[in-house]
Coordinates of C-alpha atoms and ligand atoms in Angstrom, one line a residue:
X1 CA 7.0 21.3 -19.8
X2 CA 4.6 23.7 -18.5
X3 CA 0.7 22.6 -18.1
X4 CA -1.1 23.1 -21.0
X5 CA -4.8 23.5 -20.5
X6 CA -6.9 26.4 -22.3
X7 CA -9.1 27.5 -19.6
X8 CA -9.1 27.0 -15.8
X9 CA -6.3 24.8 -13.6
X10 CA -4.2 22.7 -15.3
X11 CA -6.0 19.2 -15.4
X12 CA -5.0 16.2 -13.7
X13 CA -6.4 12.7 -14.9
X14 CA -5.9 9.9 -12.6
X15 CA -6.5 6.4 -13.9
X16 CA -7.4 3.7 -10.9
X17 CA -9.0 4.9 -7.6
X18 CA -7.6 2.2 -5.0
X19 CA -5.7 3.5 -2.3
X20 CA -2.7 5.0 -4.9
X21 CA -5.2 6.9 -7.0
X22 CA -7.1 8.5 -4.6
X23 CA -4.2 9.7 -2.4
X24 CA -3.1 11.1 -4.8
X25 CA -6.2 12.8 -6.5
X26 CA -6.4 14.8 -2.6
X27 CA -3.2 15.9 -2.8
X28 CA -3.4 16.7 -6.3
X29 CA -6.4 18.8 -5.5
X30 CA -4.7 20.5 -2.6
X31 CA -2.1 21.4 -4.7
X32 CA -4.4 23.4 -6.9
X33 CA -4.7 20.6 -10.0
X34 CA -8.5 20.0 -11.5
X35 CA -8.8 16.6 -10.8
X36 CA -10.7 13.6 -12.5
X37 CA -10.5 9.8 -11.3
X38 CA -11.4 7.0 -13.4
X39 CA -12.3 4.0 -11.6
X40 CA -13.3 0.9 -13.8
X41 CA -15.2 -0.8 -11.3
X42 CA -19.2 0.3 -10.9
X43 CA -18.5 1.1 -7.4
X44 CA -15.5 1.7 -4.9
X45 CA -16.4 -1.2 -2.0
X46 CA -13.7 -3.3 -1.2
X47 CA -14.5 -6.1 1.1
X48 CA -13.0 -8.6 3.3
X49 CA -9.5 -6.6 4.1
X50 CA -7.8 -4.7 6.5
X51 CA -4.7 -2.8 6.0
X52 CA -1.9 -1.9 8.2
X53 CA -0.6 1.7 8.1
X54 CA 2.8 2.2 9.5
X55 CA 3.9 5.7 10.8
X56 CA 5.5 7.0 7.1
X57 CA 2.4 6.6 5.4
X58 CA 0.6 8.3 8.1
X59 CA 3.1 11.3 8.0
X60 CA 2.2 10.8 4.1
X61 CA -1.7 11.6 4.8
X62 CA -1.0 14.1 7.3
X63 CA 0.3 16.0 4.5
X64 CA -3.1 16.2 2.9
X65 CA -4.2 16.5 6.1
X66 CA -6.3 12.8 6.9
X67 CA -3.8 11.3 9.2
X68 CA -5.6 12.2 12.1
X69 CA -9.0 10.9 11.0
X70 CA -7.3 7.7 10.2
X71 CA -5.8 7.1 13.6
X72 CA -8.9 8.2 15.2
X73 CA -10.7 5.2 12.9
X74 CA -8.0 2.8 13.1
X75 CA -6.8 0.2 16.1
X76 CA -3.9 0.7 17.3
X77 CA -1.0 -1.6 17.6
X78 CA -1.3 -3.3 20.4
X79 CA 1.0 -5.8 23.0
X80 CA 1.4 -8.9 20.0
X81 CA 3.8 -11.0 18.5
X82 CA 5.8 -13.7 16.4
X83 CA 4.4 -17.4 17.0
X84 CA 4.9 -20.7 15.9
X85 CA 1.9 -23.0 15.4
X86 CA 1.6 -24.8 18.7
X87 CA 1.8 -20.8 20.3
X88 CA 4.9 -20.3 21.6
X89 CA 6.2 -17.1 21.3
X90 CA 9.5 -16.1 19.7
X91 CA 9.1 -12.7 19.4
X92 CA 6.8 -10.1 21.4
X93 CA 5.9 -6.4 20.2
X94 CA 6.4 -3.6 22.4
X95 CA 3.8 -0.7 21.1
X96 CA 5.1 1.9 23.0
X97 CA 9.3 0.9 22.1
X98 CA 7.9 0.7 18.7
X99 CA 6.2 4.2 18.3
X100 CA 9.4 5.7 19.9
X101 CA 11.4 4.3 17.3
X102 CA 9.1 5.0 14.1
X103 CA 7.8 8.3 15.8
X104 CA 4.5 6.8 16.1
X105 CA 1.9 4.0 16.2
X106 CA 0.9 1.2 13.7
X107 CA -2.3 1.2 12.9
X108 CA -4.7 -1.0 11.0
X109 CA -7.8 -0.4 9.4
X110 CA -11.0 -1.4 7.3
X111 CA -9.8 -0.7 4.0
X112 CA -13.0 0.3 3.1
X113 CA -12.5 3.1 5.8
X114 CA -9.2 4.4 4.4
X115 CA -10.6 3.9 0.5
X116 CA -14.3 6.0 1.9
X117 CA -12.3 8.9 4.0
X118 CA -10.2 9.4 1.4
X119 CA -13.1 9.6 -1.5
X120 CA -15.0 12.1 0.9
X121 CA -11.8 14.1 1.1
X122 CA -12.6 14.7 -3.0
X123 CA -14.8 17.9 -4.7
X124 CA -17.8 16.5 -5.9
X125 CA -17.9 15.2 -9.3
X126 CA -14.1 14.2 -9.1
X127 CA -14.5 10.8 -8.9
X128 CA -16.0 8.9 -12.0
X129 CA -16.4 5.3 -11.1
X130 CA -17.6 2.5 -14.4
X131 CA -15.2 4.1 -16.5
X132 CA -12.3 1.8 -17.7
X133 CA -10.0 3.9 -19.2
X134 CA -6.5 3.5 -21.5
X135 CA -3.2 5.7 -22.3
X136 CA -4.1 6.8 -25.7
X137 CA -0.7 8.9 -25.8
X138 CA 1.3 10.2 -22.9
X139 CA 2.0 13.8 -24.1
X140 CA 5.1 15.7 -24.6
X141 CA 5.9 19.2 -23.8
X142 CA 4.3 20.6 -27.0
X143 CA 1.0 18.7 -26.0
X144 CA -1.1 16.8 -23.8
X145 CA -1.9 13.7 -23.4
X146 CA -4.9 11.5 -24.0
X147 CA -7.0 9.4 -22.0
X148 CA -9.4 7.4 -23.8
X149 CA -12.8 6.7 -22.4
X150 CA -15.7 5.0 -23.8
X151 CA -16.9 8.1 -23.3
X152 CA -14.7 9.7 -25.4
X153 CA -11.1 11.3 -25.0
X154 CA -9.5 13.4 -22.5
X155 CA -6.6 15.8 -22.7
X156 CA -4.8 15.9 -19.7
X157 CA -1.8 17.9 -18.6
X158 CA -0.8 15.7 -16.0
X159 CA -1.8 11.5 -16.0
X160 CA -1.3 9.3 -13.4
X161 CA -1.2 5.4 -13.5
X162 CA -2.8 4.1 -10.7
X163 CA -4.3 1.4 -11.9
X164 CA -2.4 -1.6 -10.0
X165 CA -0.6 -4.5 -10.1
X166 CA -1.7 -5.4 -13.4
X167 CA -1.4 -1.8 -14.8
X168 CA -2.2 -1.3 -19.0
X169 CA -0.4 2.0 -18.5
X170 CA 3.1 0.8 -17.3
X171 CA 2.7 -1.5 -20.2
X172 CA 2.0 1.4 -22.7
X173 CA 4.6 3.4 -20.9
X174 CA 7.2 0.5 -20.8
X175 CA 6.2 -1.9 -23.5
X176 CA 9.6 -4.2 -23.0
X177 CA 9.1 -4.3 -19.5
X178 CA 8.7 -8.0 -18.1
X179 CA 5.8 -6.9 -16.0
X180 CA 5.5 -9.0 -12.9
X181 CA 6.5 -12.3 -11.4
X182 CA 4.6 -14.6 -9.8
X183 CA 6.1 -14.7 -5.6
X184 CA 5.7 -18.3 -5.0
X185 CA 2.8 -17.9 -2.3
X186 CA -1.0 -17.4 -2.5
X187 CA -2.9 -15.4 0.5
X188 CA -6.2 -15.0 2.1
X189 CA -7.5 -12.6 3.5
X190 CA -11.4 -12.1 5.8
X191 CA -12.7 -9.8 8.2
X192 CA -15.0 -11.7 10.5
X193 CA -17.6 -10.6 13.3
X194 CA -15.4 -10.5 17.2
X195 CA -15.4 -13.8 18.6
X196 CA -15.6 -12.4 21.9
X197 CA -12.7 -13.8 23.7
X198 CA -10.1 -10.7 24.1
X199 CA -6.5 -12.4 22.1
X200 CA -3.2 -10.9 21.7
X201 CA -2.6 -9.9 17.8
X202 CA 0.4 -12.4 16.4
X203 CA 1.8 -13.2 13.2
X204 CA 2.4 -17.4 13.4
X205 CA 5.0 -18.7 11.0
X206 CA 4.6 -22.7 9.8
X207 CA 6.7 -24.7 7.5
X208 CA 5.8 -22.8 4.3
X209 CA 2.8 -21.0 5.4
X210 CA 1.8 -18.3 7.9
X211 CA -1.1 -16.5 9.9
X212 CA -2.1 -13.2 11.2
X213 CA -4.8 -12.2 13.2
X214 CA -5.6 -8.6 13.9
X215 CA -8.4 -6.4 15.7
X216 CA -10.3 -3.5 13.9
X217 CA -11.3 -1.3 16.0
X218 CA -14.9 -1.8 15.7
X219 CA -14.5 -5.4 17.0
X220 CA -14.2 -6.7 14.0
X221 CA -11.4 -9.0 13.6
X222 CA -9.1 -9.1 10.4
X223 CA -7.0 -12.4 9.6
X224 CA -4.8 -12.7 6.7
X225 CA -3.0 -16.3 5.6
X226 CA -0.3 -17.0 2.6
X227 CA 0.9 -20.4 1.7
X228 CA 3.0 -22.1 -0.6
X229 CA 0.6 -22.9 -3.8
X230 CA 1.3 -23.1 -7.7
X231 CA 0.2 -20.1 -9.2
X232 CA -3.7 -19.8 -10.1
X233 CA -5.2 -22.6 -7.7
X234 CA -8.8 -22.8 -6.4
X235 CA -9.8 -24.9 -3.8
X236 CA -11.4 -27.7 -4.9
X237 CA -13.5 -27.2 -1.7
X238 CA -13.4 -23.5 -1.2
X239 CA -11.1 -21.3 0.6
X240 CA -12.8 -21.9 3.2
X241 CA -12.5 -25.4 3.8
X242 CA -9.1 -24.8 2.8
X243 CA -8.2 -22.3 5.3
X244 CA -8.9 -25.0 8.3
X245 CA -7.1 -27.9 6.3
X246 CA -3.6 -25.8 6.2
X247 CA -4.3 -24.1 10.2
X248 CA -7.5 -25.6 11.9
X249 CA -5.2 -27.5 14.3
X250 CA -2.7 -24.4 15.4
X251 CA -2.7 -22.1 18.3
X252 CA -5.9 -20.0 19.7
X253 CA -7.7 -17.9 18.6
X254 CA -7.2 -19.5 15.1
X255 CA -9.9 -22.1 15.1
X256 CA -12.4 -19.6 16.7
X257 CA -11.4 -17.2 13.8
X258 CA -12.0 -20.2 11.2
X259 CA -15.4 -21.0 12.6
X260 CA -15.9 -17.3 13.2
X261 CA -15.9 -17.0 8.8
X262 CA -18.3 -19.2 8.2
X263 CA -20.4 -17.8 5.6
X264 CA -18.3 -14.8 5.2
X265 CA -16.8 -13.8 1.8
X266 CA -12.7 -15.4 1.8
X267 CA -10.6 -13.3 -0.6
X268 CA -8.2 -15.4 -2.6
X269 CA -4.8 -14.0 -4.1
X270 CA -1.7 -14.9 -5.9
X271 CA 1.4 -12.9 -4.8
X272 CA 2.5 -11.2 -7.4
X273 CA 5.9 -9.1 -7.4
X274 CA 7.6 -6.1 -9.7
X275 CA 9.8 -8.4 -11.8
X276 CA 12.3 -5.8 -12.2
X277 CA 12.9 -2.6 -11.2
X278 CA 10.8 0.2 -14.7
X279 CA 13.6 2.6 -16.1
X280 CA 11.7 5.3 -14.7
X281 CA 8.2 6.3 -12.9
X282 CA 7.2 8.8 -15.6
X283 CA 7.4 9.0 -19.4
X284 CA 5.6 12.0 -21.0
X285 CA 3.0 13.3 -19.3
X286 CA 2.2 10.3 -17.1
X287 CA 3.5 9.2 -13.6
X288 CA 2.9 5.6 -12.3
X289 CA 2.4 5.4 -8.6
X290 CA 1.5 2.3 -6.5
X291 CA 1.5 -1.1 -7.3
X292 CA 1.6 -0.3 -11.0
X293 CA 5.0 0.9 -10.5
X294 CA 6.6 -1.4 -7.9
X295 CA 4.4 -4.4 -7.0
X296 CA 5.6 -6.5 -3.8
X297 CA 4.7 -9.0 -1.7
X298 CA 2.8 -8.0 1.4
X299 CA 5.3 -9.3 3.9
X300 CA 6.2 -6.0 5.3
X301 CA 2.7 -4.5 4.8
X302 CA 4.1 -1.5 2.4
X303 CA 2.3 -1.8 -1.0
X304 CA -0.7 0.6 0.4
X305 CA 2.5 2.7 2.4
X306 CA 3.9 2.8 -0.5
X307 CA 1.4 3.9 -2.5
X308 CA 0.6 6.8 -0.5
X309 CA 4.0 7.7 0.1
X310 CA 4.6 7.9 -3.5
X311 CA 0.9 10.1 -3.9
X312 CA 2.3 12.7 -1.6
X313 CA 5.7 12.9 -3.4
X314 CA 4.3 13.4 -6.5
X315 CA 1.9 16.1 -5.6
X316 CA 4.9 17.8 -3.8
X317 CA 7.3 17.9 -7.7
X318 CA 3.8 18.4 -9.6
X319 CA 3.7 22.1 -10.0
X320 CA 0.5 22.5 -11.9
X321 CA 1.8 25.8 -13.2
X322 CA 5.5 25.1 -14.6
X323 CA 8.4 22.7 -15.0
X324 CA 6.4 19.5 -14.8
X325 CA 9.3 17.6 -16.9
X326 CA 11.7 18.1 -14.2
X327 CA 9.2 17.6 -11.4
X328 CA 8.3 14.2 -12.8
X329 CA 12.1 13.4 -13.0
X330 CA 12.0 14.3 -9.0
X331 CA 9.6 11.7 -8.7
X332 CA 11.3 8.9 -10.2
X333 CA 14.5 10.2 -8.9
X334 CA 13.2 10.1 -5.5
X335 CA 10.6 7.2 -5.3
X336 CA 12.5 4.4 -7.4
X337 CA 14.9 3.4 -5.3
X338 CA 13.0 3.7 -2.3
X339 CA 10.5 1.5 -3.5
X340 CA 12.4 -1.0 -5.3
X341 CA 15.2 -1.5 -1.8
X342 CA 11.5 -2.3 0.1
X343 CA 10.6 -4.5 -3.5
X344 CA 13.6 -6.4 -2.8
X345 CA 13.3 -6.5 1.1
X346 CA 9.4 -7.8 0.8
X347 CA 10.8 -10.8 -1.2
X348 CA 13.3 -11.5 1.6
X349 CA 11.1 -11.5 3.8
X350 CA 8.7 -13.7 1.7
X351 CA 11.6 -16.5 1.5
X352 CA 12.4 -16.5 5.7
X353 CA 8.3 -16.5 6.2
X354 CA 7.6 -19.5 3.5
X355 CA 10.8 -22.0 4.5
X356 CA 9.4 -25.3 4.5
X357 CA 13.0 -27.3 5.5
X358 CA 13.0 -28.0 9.3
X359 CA 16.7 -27.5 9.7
X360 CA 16.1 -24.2 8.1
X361 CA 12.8 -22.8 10.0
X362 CA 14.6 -24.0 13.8
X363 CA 17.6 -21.8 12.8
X364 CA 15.7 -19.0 11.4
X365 CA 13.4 -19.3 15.5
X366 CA 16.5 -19.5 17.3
X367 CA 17.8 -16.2 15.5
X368 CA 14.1 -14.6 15.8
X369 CA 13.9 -15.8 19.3
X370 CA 17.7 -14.0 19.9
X371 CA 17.2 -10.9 18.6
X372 CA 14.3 -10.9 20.9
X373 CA 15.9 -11.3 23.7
X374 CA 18.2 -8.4 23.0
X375 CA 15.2 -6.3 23.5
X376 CA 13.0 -3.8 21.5
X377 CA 15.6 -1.6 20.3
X378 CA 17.4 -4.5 18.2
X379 CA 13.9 -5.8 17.1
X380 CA 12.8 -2.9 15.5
X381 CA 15.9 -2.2 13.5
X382 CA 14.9 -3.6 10.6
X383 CA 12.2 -1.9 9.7
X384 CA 12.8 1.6 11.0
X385 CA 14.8 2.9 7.7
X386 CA 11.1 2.4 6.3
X387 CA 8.8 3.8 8.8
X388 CA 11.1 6.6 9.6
X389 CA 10.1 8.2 6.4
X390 CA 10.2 12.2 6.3
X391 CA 7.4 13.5 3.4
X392 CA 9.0 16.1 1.3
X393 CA 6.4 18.7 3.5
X394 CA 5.0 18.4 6.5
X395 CA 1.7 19.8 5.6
X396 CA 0.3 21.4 2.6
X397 CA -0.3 25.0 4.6
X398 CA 3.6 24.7 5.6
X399 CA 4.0 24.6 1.9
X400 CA 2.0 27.6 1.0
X401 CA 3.1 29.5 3.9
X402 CA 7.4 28.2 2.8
X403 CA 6.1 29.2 -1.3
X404 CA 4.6 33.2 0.3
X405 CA 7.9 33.5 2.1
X406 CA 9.7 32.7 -1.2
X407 CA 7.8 35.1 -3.3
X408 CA 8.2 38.2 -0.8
X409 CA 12.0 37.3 -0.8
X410 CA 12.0 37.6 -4.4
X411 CA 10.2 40.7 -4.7
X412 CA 12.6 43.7 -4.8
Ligands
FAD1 C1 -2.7 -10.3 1.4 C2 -2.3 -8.9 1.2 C3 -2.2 -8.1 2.3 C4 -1.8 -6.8 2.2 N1 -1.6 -6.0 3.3 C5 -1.2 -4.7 3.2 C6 -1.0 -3.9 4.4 O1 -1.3 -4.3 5.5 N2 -0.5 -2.6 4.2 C7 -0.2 -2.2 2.9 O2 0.3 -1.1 2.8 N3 -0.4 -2.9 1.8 C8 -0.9 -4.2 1.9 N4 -1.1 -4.9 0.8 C9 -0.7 -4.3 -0.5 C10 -1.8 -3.4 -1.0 O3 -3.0 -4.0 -1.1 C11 -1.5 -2.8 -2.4 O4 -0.1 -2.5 -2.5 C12 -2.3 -1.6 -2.7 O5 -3.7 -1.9 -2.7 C13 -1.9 -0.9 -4.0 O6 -2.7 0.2 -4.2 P1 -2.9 0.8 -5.7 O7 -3.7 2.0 -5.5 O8 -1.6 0.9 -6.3 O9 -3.6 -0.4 -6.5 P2 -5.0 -1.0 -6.3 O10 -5.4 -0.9 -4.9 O11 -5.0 -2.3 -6.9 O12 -6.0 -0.1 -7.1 C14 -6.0 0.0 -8.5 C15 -7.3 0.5 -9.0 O13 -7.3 0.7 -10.4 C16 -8.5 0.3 -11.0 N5 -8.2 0.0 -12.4 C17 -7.4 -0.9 -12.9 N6 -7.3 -0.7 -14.3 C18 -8.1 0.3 -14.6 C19 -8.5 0.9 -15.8 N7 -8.0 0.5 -17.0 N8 -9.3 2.0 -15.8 C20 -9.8 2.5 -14.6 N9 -9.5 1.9 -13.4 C21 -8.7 0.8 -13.4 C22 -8.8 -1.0 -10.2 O14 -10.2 -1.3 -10.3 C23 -8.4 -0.6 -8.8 O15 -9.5 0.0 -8.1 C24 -1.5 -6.2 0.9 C25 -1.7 -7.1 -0.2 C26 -2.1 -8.4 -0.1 C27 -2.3 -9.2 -1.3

């Protein structure tokens, strides 16, 4: 399946432009595709959130060449930990044992940063936001396929589904597909003006609910919550309200985050999870990146990592000028069970964060506060397989320079 545009580059239509879509639209663009994003909402602002970059999605941007504009904008990890709600540590970070063993730093950002460097990173006119779009047909080899608009169709050599958790276009890809699952929990999430008192970050862990709160890097300070809720409440008093009734009386600097919100937008969402793993990540013409591919609970922090991992990765098998059947099969080759082994981890995680039994939560401390104890090293085990990630290039100039090599090889 070779691109089949009349005139110009082979055109690439990307459907969604959260974190996924845009990612991808840059590398896209570097890798000579003509580019158009379709963003249904009026304007790309999203408020009230920070996000937490570990190092493999970082190597994933340094590809397209923005990782070093997002460290420079984002705070980095700091000296933090694991607490339980009266304070007590059980676990403690170690940034610098940490970014040895990943091969660099967390960081966390204002998503609005990563979603605005990311846009600016675009050729102008790229990015069409107000335009809802659907999978009229996703192409074969003989043809393109067809994005429909109210503004009319597009042929497209190349679609990708970016469009989220509740993606139309995995459910025109995958009609039998289950879709998702509902995780159990509901979370929260603010960013609130600095309170002024220096804190450590921490993660707290409750019987069947849990805390976070971060620093931005502008002062700003980002918390996040989950708890235990049947799917689709409201609070009857707003989240707000809510918010101190479930942690109001645990550790500092909780309550000085709580009061700290007060008349600042609360976000409000049900975890939702990938019930099972899609046959594939393509069909056609069209790849599915992101959380329309492989929802997960946020317990690791990997549904952004992931999406941009997956951006890069696609790019890399997307030859705009030949063999795009087999480079999509690359894709889902490569990505799917990456992304479903962190699906399934994520939900792990989700069940050891949300136990609610006592029995069960001082066993789970004593074997948190253990592994502590057996230092850094041990600690970070876990999650190193993720944030070890290699990107299939280390930059987009290695790749030209590796293709130019290739070619003089080849030329008698
Ligand atoms: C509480 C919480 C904390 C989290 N923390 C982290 C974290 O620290 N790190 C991390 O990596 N991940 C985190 N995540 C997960 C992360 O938010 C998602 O995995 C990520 O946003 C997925 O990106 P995406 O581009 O696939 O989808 P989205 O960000 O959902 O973007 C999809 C876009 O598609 C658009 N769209 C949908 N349908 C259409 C259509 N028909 N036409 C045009 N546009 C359309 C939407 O408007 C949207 O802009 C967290 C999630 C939660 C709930």
């Amino acid at each position: 399946m070779d691109g089949c545009s009349g005139n110009g580059a082979p055109r690439a239509v990307v459907v969604g432009g959260g974190i996924g879509g845009l990612t991808a639209a840059v590398a896209l663009v570097r890798r000579g595709w003509r580019v158009t994003v379709l963003e249904r909402a009026a304007e790309l602002k999203p408020v009230g959130s920070g996000i937490g970059l570990a190092p493999n999605a970082q190597r994933a941007l340094d590809v397209i060449g923005l990782g070093d504009a997002i460290r420079a904008l984002a705070a980095w990890q700091g000296e933090g930990g694991l607490r339980t709600p009266s304070g007590r540590w059980l676990s403690r970070t170690d940034p610098q044992a940490a970014a040895k063993a990943f091969g660099g730093p967390m960081v966390l950002l204002h998503r609005a940063t990563l979603i605005d460097t990311l846009a600016a990173a675009l050729p102008e006119g790229a990015l069409r936001t107000g335009e809802s779009a659907e999978l009229a047909d996703p192409g074969a080899a003989d043809r393109p396929a067809v994005v429909r608009t109210a503004d009319g169709d597009i042929e497209a050599d190349l679609v990708v589904g970016a469009d989220g958790i509740n993606s139309a276009l995995r459910k025109a890809l995958f009609p039998a597909h289950p879709g998702t699952a509902y995780s159990g929990f509901t979370t929260w999430r603010v960013v609130v003006p600095g309170h002024g008192r220096p804190f450590a970050p921490h993660e707290t862990w409750g019987p069947g609910r849990i805390w976070g709160t971060q620093p931005l890097k502008d002062g700003r300070v980002y918390a996040y919550a989950a708890a235990r809720a049947p799917q689709g409440g409201q609070a009857p008093d707003g989240e707000l309200a809510e918010l101190h009734k479930l942690f109001g009386a645990w550790h500092d600097p909780i309550p000085a985050v709580l009061e700290a919100a007060e008349g600042v937008p609360v976000l409000r969402n049900d975890v939702h999870r990938i019930a099972e793993a899609l046959p594939a990540y393509h069909r056609g013409r069209v790849a599915l990146i992101g959380d329309a591919a492989h929802a997960m609970a946020p317990t690791l922090g990997q549904g952004g990592n992931q999406a941009i991992e997956d951006a890069i990765v696609l790019a890399h098998h997307a030859d705009p000028y030949g063999g795009l059947a087999t480079g999509l099969a690359h894709y889902s080759a490569e990505r799917l069970p990456r992304t479903m082994g962190i699906v399934r981890k994520a939900e792990r995680t989700a069940r050891l964060n949300m136990l609610r039994n006592p029995a069960g939560i001082a066993v789970r401390n004593a074997l948190i506060s253990a592994v502590s104890a057996l230092g850094p090293a041990v600690a970070l085990r876990s999650f190193a397989d993720i944030a070890t990630w290699q990107p299939p290039v280390r930059t987009y100039a290695d790749q030209a320079r590796k293709q130019d090599t290739a070619r003089r090889q080849e030329t008698p």
